[in-house]
Amino acid sequence: MLCDILSICALASAAAATTGDHSSRGQKADVVKRDVCIIGGGSSGTYSAVRLQQMNKTVAVVERNNRLGGHVNTYVNPATNQTFDYGVIFWKNTTVVTDYFAYLDVPLARSPLVSPAIPAYADFANASRVSADALATGNLTAGFEAYLAQLAKYPYLTTGFDLPDPVPEDLLLPFGDFVRKYDLGAIAFTISLYNQGMGNILAQPTLYVLKYFPASTAISAFTDSFVTTARHNNQELYDKALEKLGSSVFLDSNVIRIKRYHDCVEVLTSTPTGPQIIHASALLVTVPPELASVGFLDTDGVEQSLLGQFNSSYYWDTILEGSGIPDNVSLTNIDPQAPYGVPAMPGIYIFGYVGMPGLHTVYYSSPHPLSDAAVKADILAQAAALVQSLGYKPPVNGSPTFVGLNAHNPFELTVSTEAIRKGFYGRFGGLQGRRRTWWTGAAWQAQDSSAIWDFTERVVLPQLVAAC
Ligand SMILES: Cc1cc2nc3c(=O)[nH]c(=O)nc-3n(C[C@H](O)[C@H](O)[C@H](O)COP(=O)(O)OP(=O)(O)OC[C@H]3O[C@@H](n4cnc5c(N)ncnc54)[C@H](O)[C@@H]3O)c2cc1C
Ligand SMILES: *[C@@H]1O[C@H](CO)[C@@H](O)[C@H](O)[C@H]1NC(C)=O
Ligand SMILES: *[C@@H]1O[C@H](CO)[C@@H](O)[C@H](O)[C@H]1NC(C)=O
Ligand SMILES: *[C@@H]1O[C@H](CO)[C@@H](O)[C@H](O)[C@H]1NC(C)=O
Ligand SMILES: *[C@@H]1O[C@H](CO)[C@@H](O)[C@H](O)[C@H]1NC(C)=O
Ligand SMILES: *[C@@H]1O[C@H](CO)[C@@H](O)[C@H](O)[C@H]1NC(C)=O
Ligand SMILES: *[C@@H]1O[C@H](CO)[C@@H](O)[C@H](O)[C@H]1NC(C)=O
Ligand SMILES: *[C@@H]1O[C@H](CO)[C@@H](O)[C@H](O)[C@H]1NC(C)=O
């Protein structure tokens, strides 16, 4: 049941309606009452909304994009309507995943890792071809076993950041040092491709690499058992969710500000049809919780001191048409001089095979902010240099074009090893339920939708349901 809305909320909404942003000025705000107001309709926000609705809670979801789905990007070929995914691609075959897809009536199929593409390798920094055995740095199976043996030391990493005190020093080593210490060189490059978007992965604290590539992912990778949508259209999951949630979702909507009171929260947003006020018993924040991304929130000193510590890396997915790289080639960036072949970022991971004429996906990461224009320029320059030096036929119709480009930023949220050592994550976890606010999403678990849904299911939803 909806908690009693104090009259203070009504007073506040009257004030909000007259002091809204420019687009809503002068318009009277609509008011709805819901059990839970969810900020962000990506992976964790949509999952939470669907599950809460299943549990008979009323929700409102505020999403700034014109669709649900967050990091999902589904390309639709305009000539044929054929689709493929180049954002979120696969999930793990777990009960949380299969129950969710079954409920939304979206069929799953195995997502085989081996593509029909011809693999090719180059050092993108100087556009020189690299032979496939540049990566033959040891026994992959043995490396995988050694990695799993390390993970087995930290069972608490599976769900959330429930770290012991003191935090084991191995988790705070730069990942490159951890790889050297435990002789994991055989799988370091593979992990760098799974954990895309972390900037320079060998410099990142080991904790974040282990969270992003947990045992469930390693085993799915080595047994080739990931699942994806049978129709190669991951957006379908989110479109079905939108149908179920109906008018509970506010798309194309920006949060202007949120005020939290003793027993209710008030969310003021601008929607395409004017200002909207949402009164709720509880708030669920699913956007990246770095301070700059939650400027709409009436943060207090405790929240500011925690959320202000996040740093992040940056990640782009793009589709390039007409590069001159043959359709059936998948071209991977390897730096044979660098430890484990892992190239320095900013840079490209791969020109990926997609199975449609003229198209390759291109994935790009940076440890620091870059404009989309700079990313595009770098991709075009590297594509041209590679096509020339690898002897491919240069594009005939002028310059290649981007038919997809999405900046997924800020991507991986991290804090310093000093902060982790001093108990950052204990205090961060203490934000759950404080000021009628709950939190979920990648910063609370990892860049891993299956694991985020599992964390949300086990940790966040029981508390939310009990509170409303
Ligand atoms: C290219 C790419 C490929 C990936 N591939 C996989 C994969 O194959 N398998 C896998 O498990 N994981 C994959 N991931 C990781 C996974 O998708 C993410 O970890 C997951 O989407 C994170 O969920 P989230 O809810 O924290 O954030 P998001 O899914 O990003 O959701 C946040 C939502 O909040 C919205 N938003 C942000 N700010 C505001 C605001 N102020 N007001 C309103 N709305 C706002 C955003 O538009 C977004 O919809 C991939 C990620 C990327 C970028
Ligand atoms: C939700 O409501 C429906 C219809 O009233 C009921 O059948 C169902 O048991 C309820 N579910 C929960 C989890 O309370
Ligand atoms: C593609 O889908 C759209 C919308 O569903 C439809 O109008 C169009 O005719 C389809 N085009 C092809 C080539 O099938
Ligand atoms: C998921 O795993 C189950 C066995 O646990 C299997 O029967 C099913 O086929 C798998 N699903 C897919 C889509 O591969
Ligand atoms: C690789 O390691 C596995 C597991 O330790 C072992 O069974 C296998 O014999 C090794 N292969 C080679 C070629 O050494
Ligand atoms: C790959 O494509 C090229 C033309 O772009 C063709 O000559 C070659 O036979 C193809 N190779 C395979 C294995 O399909
Ligand atoms: C490219 O750089 C590598 C070192 O990273 C070097 O070994 C190689 O000779 C260079 N190739 C060219 C063509 O410059
Ligand atoms: C954030 O990370 C980048 C890249 O690792 C680094 O250059 C920068 O100093 C970091 N910023 C903070 C505030 O720690």
mmCIF file of N, CA, C and O in Angstrom, residues 337-404:
data_model
loop_
_atom_site.group_PDB
_atom_site.id
_atom_site.type_symbol
_atom_site.label_atom_id
_atom_site.label_comp_id
_atom_site.label_asym_id
_atom_site.label_seq_id
_atom_site.Cartn_x
_atom_site.Cartn_y
_atom_site.Cartn_z
ATOM 1 N N GLN A 337 54.003 -5.760 -28.112
ATOM 2 C CA GLN A 337 55.039 -5.304 -27.171
ATOM 3 C C GLN A 337 54.475 -5.098 -25.757
ATOM 4 O O GLN A 337 55.229 -5.007 -24.796
ATOM 5 N N ALA A 338 53.164 -4.969 -25.651
ATOM 6 C CA ALA A 338 52.566 -4.653 -24.347
ATOM 7 C C ALA A 338 52.359 -5.940 -23.543
ATOM 8 O O ALA A 338 52.230 -7.017 -24.127
ATOM 9 N N PRO A 339 52.305 -5.846 -22.223
ATOM 10 C CA PRO A 339 52.038 -7.041 -21.417
ATOM 11 C C PRO A 339 50.752 -7.737 -21.887
ATOM 12 O O PRO A 339 49.724 -7.074 -22.064
ATOM 13 N N TYR A 340 50.859 -9.038 -22.136
ATOM 14 C CA TYR A 340 49.729 -9.893 -22.520
ATOM 15 C C TYR A 340 49.056 -9.444 -23.825
ATOM 16 O O TYR A 340 47.935 -9.844 -24.119
ATOM 17 N N GLY A 341 49.716 -8.570 -24.575
ATOM 18 C CA GLY A 341 49.164 -8.129 -25.852
ATOM 19 C C GLY A 341 48.065 -7.089 -25.739
ATOM 20 O O GLY A 341 47.472 -6.684 -26.750
ATOM 21 N N VAL A 342 47.764 -6.636 -24.507
ATOM 22 C CA VAL A 342 46.612 -5.739 -24.294
ATOM 23 C C VAL A 342 46.980 -4.307 -24.722
ATOM 24 O O VAL A 342 47.869 -3.701 -24.139
ATOM 25 N N PRO A 343 46.317 -3.774 -25.755
ATOM 26 C CA PRO A 343 46.683 -2.442 -26.248
ATOM 27 C C PRO A 343 46.256 -1.329 -25.280
ATOM 28 O O PRO A 343 45.282 -1.480 -24.538
ATOM 29 N N ALA A 344 46.997 -0.226 -25.318
ATOM 30 C CA ALA A 344 46.673 0.916 -24.462
ATOM 31 C C ALA A 344 45.430 1.623 -24.987
ATOM 32 O O ALA A 344 45.206 1.720 -26.189
ATOM 33 N N MET A 345 44.603 2.110 -24.085
ATOM 34 C CA MET A 345 43.423 2.910 -24.422
ATOM 35 C C MET A 345 43.733 4.362 -24.120
ATOM 36 O O MET A 345 44.540 4.608 -23.231
ATOM 37 N N PRO A 346 43.149 5.412 -24.777
ATOM 38 C CA PRO A 346 42.030 5.285 -25.697
ATOM 39 C C PRO A 346 42.410 4.494 -26.946
ATOM 40 O O PRO A 346 43.503 4.627 -27.467
ATOM 41 N N GLY A 347 41.418 3.736 -27.422
ATOM 42 C CA GLY A 347 41.640 2.980 -28.629
ATOM 43 C C GLY A 347 40.495 2.041 -28.931
ATOM 44 O O GLY A 347 39.484 2.002 -28.230
ATOM 45 N N ILE A 348 40.699 1.292 -30.028
ATOM 46 C CA ILE A 348 39.681 0.366 -30.535
ATOM 47 C C ILE A 348 40.007 -1.037 -30.037
ATOM 48 O O ILE A 348 41.175 -1.416 -29.999
ATOM 49 N N TYR A 349 38.978 -1.796 -29.679
ATOM 50 C CA TYR A 349 39.181 -3.214 -29.378
ATOM 51 C C TYR A 349 39.157 -4.041 -30.665
ATOM 52 O O TYR A 349 39.975 -4.902 -30.884
ATOM 53 N N ILE A 350 38.124 -3.780 -31.473
ATOM 54 C CA ILE A 350 37.866 -4.723 -32.572
ATOM 55 C C ILE A 350 36.989 -4.091 -33.647
ATOM 56 O O ILE A 350 36.146 -3.230 -33.338
ATOM 57 N N PHE A 351 37.239 -4.466 -34.893
ATOM 58 C CA PHE A 351 36.279 -4.277 -35.970
ATOM 59 C C PHE A 351 35.586 -5.630 -36.083
ATOM 60 O O PHE A 351 36.196 -6.612 -36.534
ATOM 61 N N GLY A 352 34.343 -5.704 -35.660
ATOM 62 C CA GLY A 352 33.692 -7.002 -35.515
ATOM 63 C C GLY A 352 32.836 -7.372 -36.721
ATOM 64 O O GLY A 352 32.159 -6.524 -37.326
ATOM 65 N N TYR A 353 32.831 -8.655 -37.035
ATOM 66 C CA TYR A 353 31.973 -9.222 -38.075
ATOM 67 C C TYR A 353 30.513 -9.140 -37.618
ATOM 68 O O TYR A 353 30.220 -9.420 -36.458
ATOM 69 N N VAL A 354 29.615 -8.742 -38.522
ATOM 70 C CA VAL A 354 28.195 -8.737 -38.154
ATOM 71 C C VAL A 354 27.320 -9.539 -39.108
ATOM 72 O O VAL A 354 26.156 -9.784 -38.825
ATOM 73 N N GLY A 355 27.836 -9.918 -40.244
ATOM 74 C CA GLY A 355 27.037 -10.716 -41.171
ATOM 75 C C GLY A 355 26.075 -9.913 -42.023
ATOM 76 O O GLY A 355 25.115 -10.463 -42.556
ATOM 77 N N MET A 356 26.293 -8.611 -42.114
ATOM 78 C CA MET A 356 25.509 -7.815 -43.068
ATOM 79 C C MET A 356 26.503 -7.090 -43.973
ATOM 80 O O MET A 356 27.523 -6.588 -43.491
ATOM 81 N N PRO A 357 26.203 -7.013 -45.276
ATOM 82 C CA PRO A 357 27.156 -6.446 -46.238
ATOM 83 C C PRO A 357 27.604 -5.037 -45.853
ATOM 84 O O PRO A 357 26.777 -4.184 -45.544
ATOM 85 N N GLY A 358 28.910 -4.830 -45.886
ATOM 86 C CA GLY A 358 29.473 -3.486 -45.707
ATOM 87 C C GLY A 358 29.623 -3.027 -44.271
ATOM 88 O O GLY A 358 30.191 -1.963 -44.023
ATOM 89 N N LEU A 359 29.117 -3.803 -43.304
ATOM 90 C CA LEU A 359 29.091 -3.303 -41.927
ATOM 91 C C LEU A 359 30.079 -4.036 -41.012
ATOM 92 O O LEU A 359 30.266 -5.245 -41.119
ATOM 93 N N HIS A 360 30.702 -3.252 -40.103
ATOM 94 C CA HIS A 360 31.449 -3.820 -38.969
ATOM 95 C C HIS A 360 31.053 -3.052 -37.713
ATOM 96 O O HIS A 360 30.844 -1.836 -37.763
ATOM 97 N N THR A 361 31.001 -3.758 -36.592
ATOM 98 C CA THR A 361 30.889 -3.046 -35.327
ATOM 99 C C THR A 361 32.288 -2.603 -34.914
ATOM 100 O O THR A 361 33.269 -3.274 -35.239
ATOM 101 N N VAL A 362 32.363 -1.475 -34.224
ATOM 102 C CA VAL A 362 33.649 -1.001 -33.713
ATOM 103 C C VAL A 362 33.439 -0.589 -32.257
ATOM 104 O O VAL A 362 32.537 0.208 -31.954
ATOM 105 N N TYR A 363 34.236 -1.157 -31.367
ATOM 106 C CA TYR A 363 34.133 -0.869 -29.926
ATOM 107 C C TYR A 363 35.352 -0.079 -29.484
ATOM 108 O O TYR A 363 36.482 -0.409 -29.859
ATOM 109 N N TYR A 364 35.115 0.934 -28.662
ATOM 110 C CA TYR A 364 36.161 1.912 -28.330
ATOM 111 C C TYR A 364 36.074 2.249 -26.842
ATOM 112 O O TYR A 364 34.990 2.389 -26.287
ATOM 113 N N SER A 365 37.234 2.395 -26.193
ATOM 114 C CA SER A 365 37.216 2.798 -24.778
ATOM 115 C C SER A 365 38.283 3.837 -24.503
ATOM 116 O O SER A 365 39.248 3.978 -25.264
ATOM 117 N N SER A 366 38.070 4.572 -23.408
ATOM 118 C CA SER A 366 39.054 5.574 -22.994
ATOM 119 C C SER A 366 39.041 5.675 -21.469
ATOM 120 O O SER A 366 37.984 5.558 -20.852
ATOM 121 N N PRO A 367 40.213 5.897 -20.867
ATOM 122 C CA PRO A 367 40.231 6.119 -19.420
ATOM 123 C C PRO A 367 39.814 7.542 -19.045
ATOM 124 O O PRO A 367 39.615 7.820 -17.864
ATOM 125 N N HIS A 368 39.713 8.431 -20.017
ATOM 126 C CA HIS A 368 39.322 9.813 -19.736
ATOM 127 C C HIS A 368 38.264 10.258 -20.741
ATOM 128 O O HIS A 368 38.094 9.621 -21.778
ATOM 129 N N PRO A 369 37.547 11.346 -20.450
ATOM 130 C CA PRO A 369 36.463 11.752 -21.353
ATOM 131 C C PRO A 369 36.990 12.120 -22.740
ATOM 132 O O PRO A 369 38.088 12.659 -22.869
ATOM 133 N N LEU A 370 36.200 11.815 -23.767
ATOM 134 C CA LEU A 370 36.498 12.207 -25.141
ATOM 135 C C LEU A 370 35.175 12.588 -25.793
ATOM 136 O O LEU A 370 34.133 12.029 -25.437
ATOM 137 N N SER A 371 35.223 13.486 -26.772
ATOM 138 C CA SER A 371 33.988 13.811 -27.486
ATOM 139 C C SER A 371 33.687 12.694 -28.485
ATOM 140 O O SER A 371 34.597 11.987 -28.943
ATOM 141 N N ASP A 372 32.414 12.561 -28.851
ATOM 142 C CA ASP A 372 32.047 11.588 -29.885
ATOM 143 C C ASP A 372 32.811 11.892 -31.171
ATOM 144 O O ASP A 372 33.231 10.973 -31.886
ATOM 145 N N ALA A 373 32.982 13.174 -31.470
ATOM 146 C CA ALA A 373 33.680 13.564 -32.705
ATOM 147 C C ALA A 373 35.119 13.054 -32.689
ATOM 148 O O ALA A 373 35.635 12.570 -33.707
ATOM 149 N N ALA A 374 35.778 13.140 -31.542
ATOM 150 C CA ALA A 374 37.167 12.668 -31.449
ATOM 151 C C ALA A 374 37.224 11.153 -31.619
ATOM 152 O O ALA A 374 38.131 10.623 -32.271
ATOM 153 N N VAL A 375 36.243 10.445 -31.056
ATOM 154 C CA VAL A 375 36.198 8.981 -31.186
ATOM 155 C C VAL A 375 36.006 8.600 -32.652
ATOM 156 O O VAL A 375 36.706 7.746 -33.196
ATOM 157 N N LYS A 376 35.065 9.272 -33.309
ATOM 158 C CA LYS A 376 34.815 8.985 -34.729
ATOM 159 C C LYS A 376 36.067 9.234 -35.565
ATOM 160 O O LYS A 376 36.423 8.423 -36.425
ATOM 161 N N ALA A 377 36.715 10.376 -35.322
ATOM 162 C CA ALA A 377 37.897 10.739 -36.120
ATOM 163 C C ALA A 377 38.989 9.689 -35.932
ATOM 164 O O ALA A 377 39.641 9.271 -36.896
ATOM 165 N N ASP A 378 39.172 9.232 -34.705
ATOM 166 C CA ASP A 378 40.209 8.236 -34.440
ATOM 167 C C ASP A 378 39.863 6.912 -35.133
ATOM 168 O O ASP A 378 40.729 6.272 -35.742
ATOM 169 N N ILE A 379 38.595 6.505 -35.079
ATOM 170 C CA ILE A 379 38.192 5.247 -35.730
ATOM 171 C C ILE A 379 38.413 5.338 -37.243
ATOM 172 O O ILE A 379 38.958 4.425 -37.864
ATOM 173 N N LEU A 380 38.013 6.464 -37.833
ATOM 174 C CA LEU A 380 38.172 6.617 -39.289
ATOM 175 C C LEU A 380 39.642 6.587 -39.684
ATOM 176 O O LEU A 380 40.026 5.946 -40.671
ATOM 177 N N ALA A 381 40.484 7.267 -38.901
ATOM 178 C CA ALA A 381 41.914 7.312 -39.222
ATOM 179 C C ALA A 381 42.518 5.908 -39.113
ATOM 180 O O ALA A 381 43.296 5.484 -39.979
ATOM 181 N N GLN A 382 42.146 5.182 -38.052
ATOM 182 C CA GLN A 382 42.718 3.842 -37.878
ATOM 183 C C GLN A 382 42.200 2.877 -38.938
ATOM 184 O O GLN A 382 42.951 2.025 -39.430
ATOM 185 N N ALA A 383 40.929 3.000 -39.296
ATOM 186 C CA ALA A 383 40.378 2.115 -40.331
ATOM 187 C C ALA A 383 41.121 2.337 -41.648
ATOM 188 O O ALA A 383 41.518 1.377 -42.317
ATOM 189 N N ALA A 384 41.328 3.597 -42.010
ATOM 190 C CA ALA A 384 42.007 3.903 -43.280
ATOM 191 C C ALA A 384 43.429 3.354 -43.268
ATOM 192 O O ALA A 384 43.888 2.745 -44.251
ATOM 193 N N ALA A 385 44.146 3.562 -42.162
ATOM 194 C CA ALA A 385 45.534 3.088 -42.082
ATOM 195 C C ALA A 385 45.587 1.562 -42.153
ATOM 196 O O ALA A 385 46.458 0.986 -42.820
ATOM 197 N N LEU A 386 44.641 0.897 -41.487
ATOM 198 C CA LEU A 386 44.634 -0.575 -41.476
ATOM 199 C C LEU A 386 44.309 -1.127 -42.870
ATOM 200 O O LEU A 386 44.938 -2.075 -43.332
ATOM 201 N N VAL A 387 43.321 -0.519 -43.521
ATOM 202 C CA VAL A 387 42.927 -0.992 -44.853
ATOM 203 C C VAL A 387 44.117 -0.881 -45.798
ATOM 204 O O VAL A 387 44.430 -1.811 -46.560
ATOM 205 N N GLN A 388 44.832 0.225 -45.709
ATOM 206 C CA GLN A 388 45.983 0.416 -46.585
ATOM 207 C C GLN A 388 47.092 -0.588 -46.246
ATOM 208 O O GLN A 388 47.594 -1.296 -47.123
ATOM 209 N N SER A 389 47.438 -0.673 -44.968
ATOM 210 C CA SER A 389 48.614 -1.488 -44.643
ATOM 211 C C SER A 389 48.330 -2.988 -44.714
ATOM 212 O O SER A 389 49.235 -3.775 -44.954
ATOM 213 N N LEU A 390 47.065 -3.383 -44.529
ATOM 214 C CA LEU A 390 46.770 -4.816 -44.618
ATOM 215 C C LEU A 390 46.415 -5.234 -46.045
ATOM 216 O O LEU A 390 46.142 -6.406 -46.306
ATOM 217 N N GLY A 391 46.404 -4.260 -46.954
ATOM 218 C CA GLY A 391 46.200 -4.584 -48.365
ATOM 219 C C GLY A 391 44.758 -4.879 -48.744
ATOM 220 O O GLY A 391 44.497 -5.567 -49.720
ATOM 221 N N TYR A 392 43.789 -4.358 -47.954
ATOM 222 C CA TYR A 392 42.384 -4.519 -48.345
ATOM 223 C C TYR A 392 42.057 -3.496 -49.423
ATOM 224 O O TYR A 392 42.769 -2.504 -49.606
ATOM 225 N N LYS A 393 40.933 -3.732 -50.109
ATOM 226 C CA LYS A 393 40.520 -2.790 -51.162
ATOM 227 C C LYS A 393 39.930 -1.535 -50.514
ATOM 228 O O LYS A 393 38.957 -1.636 -49.771
ATOM 229 N N PRO A 394 40.524 -0.364 -50.767
ATOM 230 C CA PRO A 394 39.989 0.856 -50.133
ATOM 231 C C PRO A 394 38.548 1.100 -50.557
ATOM 232 O O PRO A 394 38.141 0.676 -51.630
ATOM 233 N N PRO A 395 37.773 1.797 -49.707
ATOM 234 C CA PRO A 395 36.367 2.055 -50.049
ATOM 235 C C PRO A 395 36.266 2.830 -51.358
ATOM 236 O O PRO A 395 37.064 3.730 -51.606
ATOM 237 N N VAL A 396 35.303 2.453 -52.186
ATOM 238 C CA VAL A 396 35.135 3.132 -53.477
ATOM 239 C C VAL A 396 34.238 4.355 -53.356
ATOM 240 O O VAL A 396 34.429 5.345 -54.049
ATOM 241 N N ASN A 397 33.269 4.289 -52.452
ATOM 242 C CA ASN A 397 32.299 5.385 -52.361
ATOM 243 C C ASN A 397 32.716 6.422 -51.320
ATOM 244 O O ASN A 397 31.949 6.753 -50.424
ATOM 245 N N GLY A 398 33.940 6.893 -51.402
ATOM 246 C CA GLY A 398 34.387 7.926 -50.469
ATOM 247 C C GLY A 398 34.587 7.373 -49.070
ATOM 248 O O GLY A 398 34.872 6.200 -48.884
ATOM 249 N N SER A 399 34.391 8.241 -48.100
ATOM 250 C CA SER A 399 34.698 7.931 -46.709
ATOM 251 C C SER A 399 33.652 6.997 -46.108
ATOM 252 O O SER A 399 32.463 7.086 -46.444
ATOM 253 N N PRO A 400 34.069 6.080 -45.247
ATOM 254 C CA PRO A 400 33.078 5.250 -44.553
ATOM 255 C C PRO A 400 32.159 6.096 -43.673
ATOM 256 O O PRO A 400 32.520 7.212 -43.296
ATOM 257 N N THR A 401 30.992 5.568 -43.343
ATOM 258 C CA THR A 401 30.053 6.333 -42.506
ATOM 259 C C THR A 401 29.623 5.524 -41.285
ATOM 260 O O THR A 401 29.603 4.295 -41.323
ATOM 261 N N PHE A 402 29.263 6.249 -40.238
ATOM 262 C CA PHE A 402 28.764 5.598 -39.026
ATOM 263 C C PHE A 402 27.255 5.441 -39.155
ATOM 264 O O PHE A 402 26.546 6.431 -39.317
ATOM 265 N N VAL A 403 26.777 4.218 -39.100
ATOM 266 C CA VAL A 403 25.326 4.012 -39.110
ATOM 267 C C VAL A 403 24.822 3.680 -37.702
ATOM 268 O O VAL A 403 23.645 3.384 -37.509
ATOM 269 N N GLY A 404 25.722 3.725 -36.732
ATOM 270 C CA GLY A 404 25.357 3.582 -35.322
ATOM 271 C C GLY A 404 26.488 4.141 -34.492
ATOM 272 O O GLY A 404 27.659 3.948 -34.839
#
